[in-house]
Amino acid sequence: MKSPEIIGFDTGAGIQRRRAAEVDEALSDLIIAAGAGAADLSLVAVGGYGRGELAPYSDVDLLVLHTNRSEEQISKGALRKLLYPLWDAGFQVGHAVVSPADAIARCKGDLHAATSILSARRVAGAPEPFEELMDRRARWMAKDRRSVARQITEGALERRARRAYAGWSLAPDLKEDIGGLRDLHAMGWLAGLSEQRTVPEEARRAGETLLSVREALHAEVPRRTERIRIDLQPRVARRMGLADPDGADALMERVHSSARTIEWTAEVFLRSVRRAIDEGPKRSGSSEILAEGIVLQDGAVVADPSTPADTEHGFALLKVLATCGKPVAESTAKWLKAALARVTWTPTARADLCRLLEGEHVEQALRMMDHLGLWPAILPEWQQIRGRAQHDPYHRYTIDGHLFRCTWGVSACIQEDRGARIAADELEACGQSLSPLFLAALLHDIGKGTGEDHSEAGERSARGALTRMGFDDVFIDQVGALIRHHLLLSDTATRRDIDDGHVIQGVVGKVGDPVLLRLLLILSQADGRATGPEAWTAWKASLVSDLYHRVLQVFETGSVSSVVSSTEVETMVEELRLSMEGGSDDIGCRIEPDPTGRQASISLALSDRPGTLARAAGVLALHRMSVLKAQAYTSSSGQAFQLFVVLTPPGSNWDRLRADLLAVHSSRLALE
């Protein structure tokens, strides 16, 4: 069954069920056509096929059950008549020929086999083998239910330590990432093992959305894939009827929202199951006081139900959650939603918001706030970026996911990076609070998606929000300046010649004082690290650090000349020689691989103009070369000289690299 031209967000699951039904009908016809050799066999659908989730490139998983003969006695001709037509039709068929007893025996040592058989249903053939399988499965479940549930729960929780989160990733795996279909399956398996649990309805609806997107993805890509890559998103969006230019954004907002619903409901569901398994019907009764009216009880944070459900108590609880990193009890989550349904800003609420952002587990707490729907009341501006994708090759997370990661990253940078730690110590010594820094980290990209310069739009939006919250003008000015200039250090360090005194003086003028400079250093690091490993390399970190120290020295000495490097005689000679070698539009280029073949020195001499360093770096990135060191000089005559030391990937084509470097500076090659 082919996918239709347009797939709705609520129709994909139905398409897959109909496809499974068509395979059922085909197998019914095939087992009849197989004749006497298959008369006593039972064809049983398991796994995704058993659930009726059959996407275009899904596996058709079958058990071929027999009861009164060995596997060797089953006619190979009969099996060929059953399976070859499916293979010829393009289906990926996984099958096992087993007795009911063997099928259950496999479940005892193989979790995949155990979970697959939980969705078993008879498709065609003799009923007796299937009935025996169901009888044996019931006895096995009665005996090993707790053990299997423990394995499923532990496996699902273990995945959370190694997989990305689908609701926050720009290119999620719809099946295996956290919040994907695998979490929905885990809840279904656990519900099947229990007579008292059902999969929450909101998770089922979210799963229907992901199944529809998966159907469209398989329809667009002629092979099995579960990851909806950024380059595939526009095609999948059109397949789902989203033909507008922003269709891919609309698609991913639905994907991210659905995945977050599954992520949260699965977390609550799994935690409940694990607690029941570990403790049985009785609670341990152990508790630890975390704050006034807040305790850690049986591994979850619980608020005294008699505590007033108001803004101050709500933020007090959030502060505790960000500090301890423990999950919130279901009853307390409901209390928290009521407490922050309407926010009244007081000095205590503002202080606890700032303490919340400084917590060791702030990223986890901020995501929980999203799951509970707290952001619209706290920060109405947040809705425009919730689950919104970012379109560049460096970012890994949605806009809000990046901001949560960056907020957590402020403390991580201070702890892990010596330069950031020194800057933080110096700020503390002069009495400067870090609260503006944490709020700037949370809000610095809130202006994205407006069509304006996001730094300017973000500053304006943040100023409005902080004014509404009641912060004072000095505090708001600091946050606003940090947001406005959050790209200043990284952009200047990587795109301008920091040996040029005018460049340094320009940064000094924009920053204005060393306090803001120190705050910007930490924010730049946290922002870069939260973007992704390709956005914050050791080379970029060293350039930003170099620029920071030069600007700081100007603030301390009042002199620009003291921080501008003079060009060595050897470099000047090299510059002149390269200038004379210029063979294309007065551009000189020399590439010298070292004897090991692991590194190379690349020298360029050309007329200085804006963007020359960025263009050269762009070509090196195009050739997958990591920059270890970069130097740039400009002579009094306006001649620019650049030196790069790079790591060279295997198979580097030096002639092609040289041609691209010359072409990009001659405007014959566009990088954007």
XYZ file of C-alpha atoms in Angstrom:
672
model
C 0.000 0.000 0.000
C 1.487 3.304 -1.094
C 1.309 6.387 1.074
C -1.171 9.030 -0.121
C 0.112 12.290 -1.584
C -1.014 14.193 1.510
C -0.824 12.707 5.004
C -2.606 14.447 7.868
C -1.235 14.597 11.392
C -4.101 12.370 12.520
C -4.245 9.973 9.553
C -0.826 8.311 9.414
C -1.587 5.738 12.093
C -4.750 4.725 10.248
C -2.775 4.315 7.024
C -0.333 2.017 8.805
C -3.131 -0.051 10.320
C -4.717 -0.473 6.893
C -1.350 -1.495 5.465
C -1.016 -4.095 8.225
C -4.542 -5.323 7.453
C -3.622 -5.708 3.774
C -0.602 -7.804 4.749
C -2.915 -9.841 6.993
C -5.189 -10.540 4.027
C -2.244 -11.450 1.816
C -0.923 -13.908 4.399
C -4.370 -15.460 4.765
C -4.439 -16.087 1.024
C -0.845 -17.330 0.987
C -1.318 -19.887 3.755
C -4.304 -21.303 1.894
C -2.269 -21.428 -1.314
C 0.554 -23.202 0.533
C -1.708 -26.225 0.867
C -1.410 -29.160 3.215
C 2.191 -28.367 4.136
C 1.025 -25.308 6.060
C -2.376 -26.499 7.225
C -1.419 -26.864 10.897
C 0.721 -23.725 11.094
C -0.319 -20.481 12.734
C 0.985 -17.135 11.467
C 1.360 -14.674 14.343
C 2.198 -10.980 13.969
C 4.522 -9.600 16.646
C 6.346 -6.336 17.353
C 5.292 -3.296 15.352
C 3.354 -5.419 12.879
C 1.492 -6.963 15.802
C 0.536 -3.461 16.976
C -0.588 -2.553 13.467
C 2.187 0.033 13.053
C 3.438 -0.839 9.588
C 5.185 2.087 7.901
C 6.411 1.682 4.291
C 9.836 0.407 5.388
C 8.908 -1.276 8.660
C 9.758 -4.913 9.280
C 6.982 -7.493 8.982
C 7.793 -9.593 12.055
C 6.189 -13.048 12.083
C 6.162 -16.127 14.228
C 5.395 -19.305 12.299
C 3.987 -21.505 15.062
C 3.740 -25.293 14.999
C 2.763 -27.772 17.694
C 3.041 -31.383 16.586
C 6.211 -31.564 14.505
C 9.797 -30.378 14.561
C 11.086 -27.395 12.617
C 12.917 -29.782 10.264
C 9.624 -31.469 9.387
C 8.070 -28.231 8.149
C 8.149 -28.047 4.384
C 10.620 -25.483 3.081
C 8.431 -25.251 0.038
C 5.507 -24.198 2.209
C 7.627 -21.495 3.857
C 8.768 -20.228 0.477
C 5.149 -19.953 -0.646
C 4.380 -17.937 2.484
C 7.359 -15.603 2.548
C 8.703 -15.139 -0.988
C 5.698 -13.146 -2.231
C 6.204 -10.681 0.635
C 9.902 -10.322 -0.136
C 9.110 -9.893 -3.826
C 6.660 -7.109 -2.900
C 9.481 -5.248 -1.136
C 8.620 -6.019 2.485
C 11.378 -6.656 5.020
C 10.180 -9.885 6.625
C 11.642 -11.143 9.874
C 10.397 -14.582 10.840
C 11.026 -17.396 13.268
C 9.665 -20.940 13.000
C 9.043 -22.077 16.579
C 6.733 -24.013 18.820
C 4.740 -22.081 21.445
C 6.966 -23.571 24.142
C 10.139 -22.411 22.375
C 8.683 -18.951 21.771
C 8.059 -18.449 25.485
C 11.432 -19.957 26.398
C 13.128 -17.303 24.259
C 11.277 -14.584 26.162
C 12.913 -15.619 29.415
C 16.373 -14.642 28.233
C 15.666 -12.056 25.546
C 13.899 -8.795 26.412
C 13.313 -7.984 22.739
C 11.555 -11.327 22.252
C 9.565 -10.763 25.444
C 8.307 -7.321 24.424
C 7.578 -8.461 20.864
C 5.326 -11.254 22.036
C 3.307 -8.863 24.209
C 1.724 -7.546 20.989
C 1.210 -10.983 19.418
C -1.979 -11.527 17.402
C -3.005 -14.327 15.078
C -3.076 -13.357 11.418
C -3.931 -16.613 9.681
C -3.695 -20.372 9.905
C -4.605 -22.912 12.524
C -5.882 -21.441 15.813
C -4.525 -24.192 18.093
C -0.821 -23.153 18.091
C -1.780 -19.545 18.807
C -4.128 -20.553 21.616
C -1.340 -22.583 23.183
C 0.994 -19.599 22.852
C -1.506 -17.336 24.623
C -1.971 -19.880 27.396
C 1.782 -20.214 27.925
C 2.213 -16.435 27.747
C -0.404 -15.932 30.470
C 1.361 -18.411 32.760
C 4.766 -16.873 32.031
C 3.469 -13.361 32.742
C 1.856 -14.457 35.984
C 5.190 -15.841 37.126
C 7.687 -13.320 35.715
C 5.606 -10.140 35.389
C 7.626 -8.180 37.957
C 10.978 -9.253 36.480
C 9.973 -8.335 32.918
C 8.518 -5.011 34.054
C 11.772 -4.251 35.861
C 13.811 -4.989 32.721
C 11.565 -2.812 30.560
C 11.678 0.043 33.066
C 15.435 -0.138 33.577
C 16.006 -0.301 29.819
C 13.812 2.743 29.211
C 15.519 4.734 31.960
C 18.969 3.663 30.749
C 18.140 5.035 27.297
C 17.689 8.440 28.903
C 21.388 8.513 29.704
C 22.588 7.887 26.140
C 19.942 9.097 23.682
C 19.054 12.618 22.587
C 15.704 14.139 23.520
C 13.400 14.184 20.498
C 11.397 17.128 21.808
C 14.474 19.341 21.952
C 16.612 18.066 19.067
C 16.640 19.742 15.647
C 16.873 16.389 13.840
C 15.237 13.829 16.136
C 15.015 10.089 15.719
C 11.254 9.547 15.802
C 11.602 6.048 17.182
C 14.620 5.728 19.458
C 15.202 9.206 20.928
C 13.701 10.081 24.306
C 10.090 11.084 23.750
C 9.947 8.989 20.589
C 7.818 5.986 19.741
C 10.009 3.624 21.770
C 8.916 5.358 24.977
C 5.298 4.953 23.900
C 5.943 1.262 23.262
C 7.503 0.868 26.718
C 4.387 2.308 28.328
C 2.265 -0.040 26.229
C 4.309 -3.074 27.256
C 4.084 -2.153 30.919
C 0.352 -1.549 30.612
C 0.041 -4.991 29.011
C 1.804 -6.545 31.986
C -0.555 -4.850 34.423
C -4.300 -4.976 34.711
C -4.343 -1.629 36.511
C -2.404 0.638 34.135
C -3.224 2.187 30.783
C -1.197 4.422 28.498
C -2.235 8.052 29.144
C -4.535 9.389 26.439
C -2.388 12.472 25.789
C 0.574 10.191 25.071
C -1.529 8.115 22.670
C -2.546 11.232 20.745
C 1.056 12.439 20.608
C 2.076 9.002 19.356
C -0.487 9.236 16.550
C 1.207 12.460 15.431
C 4.665 10.867 15.402
C 3.341 7.840 13.507
C 1.905 10.183 10.873
C 5.204 12.031 10.517
C 7.027 8.706 10.323
C 4.669 7.607 7.529
C 5.457 10.795 5.602
C 9.194 10.385 6.235
C 9.192 6.829 4.871
C 7.140 7.983 1.898
C 9.705 10.654 1.020
C 12.902 8.666 1.580
C 13.211 5.438 -0.432
C 14.803 3.523 2.411
C 14.301 2.783 6.066
C 15.078 5.772 8.257
C 13.749 7.088 11.542
C 15.689 10.354 11.821
C 13.971 13.383 10.343
C 17.071 15.228 9.204
C 16.982 18.979 8.659
C 17.354 18.613 4.888
C 14.360 16.238 4.783
C 12.021 18.392 6.852
C 10.727 20.624 3.995
C 9.858 17.535 1.915
C 8.120 15.826 4.821
C 6.238 19.053 5.580
C 4.937 19.246 2.006
C 3.879 15.595 2.189
C 1.866 16.541 5.263
C 0.136 19.404 3.494
C 2.368 22.177 4.851
C 3.400 23.831 1.602
C 4.069 27.337 2.954
C 7.678 28.569 3.210
C 7.526 28.056 6.975
C 5.995 24.592 6.623
C 9.084 22.847 7.993
C 8.942 25.018 11.116
C 5.259 24.206 11.608
C 6.009 20.505 11.150
C 8.808 20.471 13.700
C 6.806 22.447 16.246
C 4.230 19.634 16.127
C 6.940 16.981 16.332
C 8.675 18.669 19.258
C 5.434 19.255 21.142
C 4.319 15.636 20.672
C 7.711 14.247 21.676
C 7.741 16.384 24.820
C 4.316 15.060 25.759
C 5.538 11.480 25.403
C 8.785 12.283 27.222
C 7.002 13.684 30.271
C 4.181 11.140 30.473
C 6.666 8.290 30.024
C 8.883 9.673 32.776
C 5.961 9.856 35.200
C 4.685 6.443 34.090
C 8.079 4.736 34.384
C 8.776 6.321 37.750
C 5.447 5.052 39.046
C 6.121 1.528 37.784
C 9.635 1.453 39.203
C 8.382 2.631 42.583
C 5.739 -0.105 42.595
C 8.315 -2.741 41.618
C 10.932 -1.650 44.143
C 8.650 -1.082 47.079
C 5.562 -3.170 46.482
C 2.251 -1.963 47.864
C 3.841 -0.168 50.829
C 5.944 2.976 50.815
C 9.211 3.109 52.704
C 8.094 6.189 54.604
C 11.584 7.710 54.420
C 11.693 11.484 54.015
C 14.203 14.327 54.070
C 13.407 17.979 54.685
C 14.605 20.086 51.742
C 13.047 23.413 52.697
C 10.162 24.693 54.746
C 7.095 22.728 53.667
C 9.071 20.719 51.077
C 10.403 17.196 51.635
C 12.033 14.430 49.623
C 9.765 11.441 50.105
C 10.293 8.061 48.430
C 12.627 9.651 45.881
C 10.278 12.475 44.831
C 9.918 16.099 45.935
C 6.669 16.666 47.810
C 5.166 19.961 48.937
C 2.971 20.135 52.005
C -0.562 20.177 50.525
C -1.578 22.784 53.095
C 0.977 25.240 51.669
C -0.751 28.158 49.898
C -0.673 27.676 46.125
C 0.764 31.088 45.235
C 3.660 32.558 43.253
C 6.185 32.799 46.072
C 5.678 29.225 47.222
C 5.706 28.038 43.602
C 9.096 29.589 42.903
C 10.404 28.333 46.236
C 9.591 24.804 45.071
C 11.183 25.374 41.646
C 14.351 26.603 43.343
C 14.500 23.382 45.364
C 13.925 21.235 42.258
C 16.744 22.996 40.389
C 19.046 22.414 43.348
C 18.336 18.773 44.193
C 17.603 17.339 40.733
C 14.896 14.999 42.025
C 11.559 14.475 40.259
C 8.435 16.166 41.513
C 5.627 14.005 42.887
C 2.489 13.881 40.735
C 0.325 15.486 43.406
C 2.878 18.258 43.902
C 3.103 18.844 40.142
C -0.636 19.551 40.144
C -0.181 21.885 43.116
C 2.653 23.678 41.290
C 0.505 24.244 38.190
C -2.149 25.838 40.376
C 0.428 27.957 42.227
C 1.833 29.448 39.008
C -1.356 29.627 36.966
C -1.290 33.360 37.675
C 2.022 34.997 38.590
C 2.333 37.927 40.988
C 5.884 39.251 41.064
C 7.300 40.103 44.478
C 10.897 40.620 45.650
C 10.895 37.066 47.029
C 9.606 35.609 43.744
C 12.255 37.510 41.768
C 15.015 36.350 44.103
C 13.904 32.716 43.866
C 13.729 32.955 40.066
C 17.380 34.024 40.075
C 18.341 31.239 42.504
C 16.463 28.752 40.319
C 18.604 29.688 37.307
C 21.793 29.131 39.308
C 20.819 25.591 40.356
C 22.978 22.622 39.429
C 19.987 20.892 37.817
C 18.423 23.984 36.269
C 18.102 22.475 32.782
C 16.014 19.614 34.156
C 13.857 22.048 36.144
C 13.301 24.362 33.159
C 12.213 21.431 30.998
C 9.828 20.294 33.703
C 8.338 23.800 33.718
C 7.729 23.409 29.990
C 6.082 20.012 30.472
C 3.754 21.449 33.116
C 2.857 24.435 30.921
C 4.182 27.032 33.371
C 5.956 29.342 30.912
C 2.955 31.238 29.462
C 2.117 32.724 32.865
C 5.735 33.342 33.883
C 6.980 34.675 30.551
C 4.317 35.091 27.829
C 7.047 35.961 25.306
C 8.280 32.373 25.554
C 5.513 30.993 23.344
C 7.062 32.421 20.165
C 10.187 30.276 20.570
C 8.787 27.127 22.203
C 9.842 24.099 20.177
C 11.023 26.351 17.347
C 13.715 25.013 15.037
C 16.943 26.822 14.157
C 18.309 26.797 10.634
C 22.068 26.664 10.740
C 24.547 23.779 10.629
C 25.928 24.363 14.120
C 22.905 24.292 16.421
C 21.735 20.963 17.856
C 18.719 22.094 19.866
C 15.485 24.004 19.454
C 15.655 27.656 20.473
C 14.170 27.018 23.912
C 16.261 23.878 24.363
C 19.389 25.873 23.539
C 18.439 28.575 26.057
C 17.871 25.986 28.790
C 21.227 24.388 27.975
C 22.988 27.752 27.945
C 21.535 28.703 31.336
C 22.879 25.472 32.818
C 26.154 26.081 30.992
C 26.920 29.319 32.834
C 27.700 27.474 36.064
C 29.418 24.672 34.127
C 31.755 27.158 32.422
C 32.641 28.823 35.713
C 33.459 25.433 37.230
C 35.349 23.969 34.265
C 37.077 26.882 32.506
C 39.886 28.741 34.254
C 39.285 32.014 32.409
C 35.563 32.019 33.210
C 36.278 31.124 36.834
C 38.750 34.000 37.211
C 36.255 36.397 35.620
C 33.520 35.216 38.011
C 35.830 35.611 41.019
C 36.721 39.150 39.930
C 33.035 39.986 39.529
C 32.297 38.662 42.998
C 35.213 40.651 44.425
C 33.753 43.890 43.107
C 30.272 43.032 44.395
C 28.706 42.260 41.013
C 25.824 39.778 41.117
C 25.744 37.032 38.489
C 21.938 37.084 38.346
C 21.864 39.365 35.249
C 24.176 36.862 33.538
C 21.877 33.906 34.228
C 18.808 35.797 33.035
C 20.656 36.915 29.903
C 21.609 33.289 29.250
C 17.939 32.313 29.509
C 16.699 35.162 27.299
C 19.489 35.945 24.824
C 17.797 34.254 21.826
C 14.204 35.112 22.691
C 14.124 37.513 19.736
C 14.607 34.759 17.154
C 11.801 34.156 14.699
C 10.700 37.798 14.628
C 12.299 38.619 11.288
C 14.509 41.242 12.956
C 18.064 41.133 14.222
C 17.476 38.700 17.063
C 19.892 40.477 19.412
C 18.001 43.758 19.110
C 14.559 42.142 19.179
C 15.630 39.954 22.094
C 16.866 42.915 24.106
C 13.590 44.740 23.562
C 11.534 41.689 24.529
C 13.668 40.983 27.599
C 13.471 44.575 28.800
C 9.690 44.433 28.613
C 9.546 41.138 30.501
C 11.971 42.211 33.236
C 10.155 45.518 33.688
C 6.904 43.609 34.142
C 8.621 41.395 36.727
C 9.724 44.474 38.674
C 13.519 44.355 38.329
C 15.291 47.704 38.758
C 16.669 49.771 35.878
C 20.343 48.991 36.552
C 19.634 45.256 36.522
C 17.556 45.533 33.332
C 20.250 47.605 31.610
C 22.859 44.939 32.337
C 20.682 42.119 31.012
C 19.773 44.199 27.964
C 23.410 44.969 27.169
C 24.389 41.311 27.549
C 21.669 40.229 25.129
C 22.484 43.006 22.648
C 26.182 42.106 22.625
C 26.056 38.348 23.276
C 27.707 37.638 19.896
C 30.201 40.506 20.054
C 33.242 38.623 21.350
C 32.814 35.480 19.252
C 31.974 37.340 16.035
C 34.814 39.837 16.439
C 37.364 37.177 17.379
C 36.578 34.978 14.370
C 35.758 37.584 11.718
C 38.011 40.550 12.434
C 41.731 41.155 12.812
C 42.232 41.493 16.561
C 45.745 42.828 15.953
C 44.053 45.906 14.515
C 43.847 48.587 17.191
C 40.674 50.008 15.670
C 38.978 46.629 16.134
C 39.977 46.470 19.798
C 38.893 50.058 20.367
C 35.541 49.294 18.757
C 34.898 46.462 21.213
C 35.949 48.684 24.119
C 33.469 51.324 22.995
C 30.577 48.880 22.665
C 31.191 47.080 25.957
C 31.782 50.227 27.979
C 33.195 48.771 31.197
C 35.186 45.732 32.418
C 32.262 44.383 34.467
C 30.138 43.858 31.366
C 33.178 42.461 29.539
C 33.673 39.765 32.181
C 29.984 38.876 32.071
C 30.146 38.699 28.264
C 33.111 36.321 28.369
C 31.170 33.795 30.449
C 28.007 34.236 28.364
C 29.961 33.759 25.119
C 31.420 30.507 26.390
C 28.098 29.172 27.674
C 26.336 30.142 24.434
C 28.987 28.546 22.231
C 29.151 25.325 24.218
C 25.350 25.038 24.274
C 25.225 25.454 20.495
C 27.331 22.378 19.763
C 30.894 21.051 19.519
C 31.395 22.396 15.998
C 30.352 25.886 17.095
C 32.723 26.078 20.053
C 36.075 24.617 19.091
C 39.345 24.967 20.964
C 40.445 27.394 18.258
C 37.405 29.625 18.694
C 37.753 29.516 22.471
C 41.383 30.637 22.211
C 40.481 33.498 19.862
C 37.716 34.733 22.171
C 40.034 34.476 25.171
C 42.751 36.418 23.337
C 40.311 39.162 22.370
C 38.903 39.319 25.903
C 42.327 39.787 27.482
C 43.287 42.468 24.980
C 40.099 44.434 25.611
C 40.445 43.965 29.369
C 44.002 45.278 29.205
C 42.793 48.403 27.425
C 40.269 48.988 30.211
C 43.059 48.571 32.765
C 45.795 50.585 31.000
C 43.824 52.953 28.812
C 46.171 52.164 25.900
C 45.378 50.239 22.721
C 48.973 50.110 21.503
C 49.970 47.843 24.376
C 47.748 45.005 23.141
C 48.400 45.115 19.381
C 51.057 42.643 18.261
C 53.818 43.877 16.005
C 54.574 41.842 12.933
C 57.871 39.981 13.082
C 60.471 40.570 10.373
C 60.120 36.998 9.091
C 56.388 37.486 8.703
C 56.872 40.723 6.780
C 59.293 39.000 4.423
C 56.849 36.138 3.950
C 54.053 38.632 3.289
C 56.074 40.380 0.603
C 57.111 37.112 -1.013
C 53.536 35.842 -1.111
C 52.333 39.142 -2.514
C 54.802 38.791 -5.358
C 53.646 35.186 -5.919
C 50.012 36.238 -6.210
C 48.764 34.455 -9.256
C 45.047 35.222 -9.122
C 43.677 38.714 -8.592
C 46.782 39.640 -6.569
C 46.155 36.853 -4.078
C 49.060 34.788 -2.797
C 48.510 31.351 -1.298
C 50.936 28.750 0.001
C 50.097 25.388 1.595
C 52.741 23.404 3.464
C 51.699 19.986 4.881
C 53.951 18.804 7.694
C 55.908 15.535 7.286
C 53.380 13.556 9.355
C 50.503 14.516 7.073
C 48.356 15.383 10.099
C 48.727 19.151 9.989
C 49.370 21.848 7.451
C 50.274 25.536 7.426
C 48.241 27.692 5.065
C 49.399 31.241 4.291
C 47.439 33.878 2.391
C 48.377 37.379 1.229
C 45.687 39.612 -0.272
C 44.161 43.060 -0.196
C 42.486 43.690 3.150
C 38.717 44.054 3.151
C 35.920 43.067 5.546
C 35.253 39.352 5.865
C 38.542 38.011 4.494
C 39.281 35.955 7.611
C 35.721 34.583 7.743
C 35.829 33.561 4.072
C 39.095 31.703 4.520
C 37.761 29.957 7.634
C 34.624 29.026 5.701
C 36.630 27.319 2.957
C 38.626 25.384 5.553
C 35.377 24.236 7.161
C 34.098 23.219 3.719
C 37.144 20.963 3.404
C 36.525 19.554 6.929
C 39.743 21.023 8.322
C 39.865 21.925 12.012
C 41.772 25.133 12.718
C 44.345 24.777 15.497
C 45.772 28.277 15.224
C 45.062 31.407 13.220
C 46.928 34.699 12.897
C 46.046 37.735 10.838
C 47.999 40.929 10.158
C 47.354 44.043 8.094
C 50.207 46.135 6.710
C 50.188 49.905 6.517
C 49.624 49.602 2.768
C 46.369 47.680 3.276
C 47.814 44.242 2.574
C 46.347 41.432 4.702
C 48.333 38.383 5.723
C 46.723 35.284 7.215
C 48.308 32.155 8.638
C 46.324 29.041 9.586
C 47.547 25.819 11.174
C 44.992 23.089 10.518
C 44.351 19.412 11.192
C 44.071 17.676 7.837
C 41.508 14.918 7.251
C 42.527 11.860 5.211
C 42.507 12.378 1.465
C 42.866 16.165 1.560
C 43.015 17.642 -1.940
C 45.507 20.499 -1.719
C 45.006 21.698 -5.285
C 41.255 21.902 -4.744
C 41.745 23.702 -1.423
C 44.075 26.243 -3.015
C 41.642 26.810 -5.886
C 38.734 27.334 -3.461
C 40.726 29.778 -1.319
C 41.604 31.817 -4.377
C 38.042 31.607 -5.695
C 36.341 32.709 -2.485
C 38.528 35.809 -2.240
C 37.969 36.571 -5.928
C 34.168 36.349 -5.505
C 34.013 33.279 -7.755
C 32.887 31.016 -4.893
C 29.965 31.842 -2.597
C 29.800 30.197 0.819
C 26.212 31.231 1.605
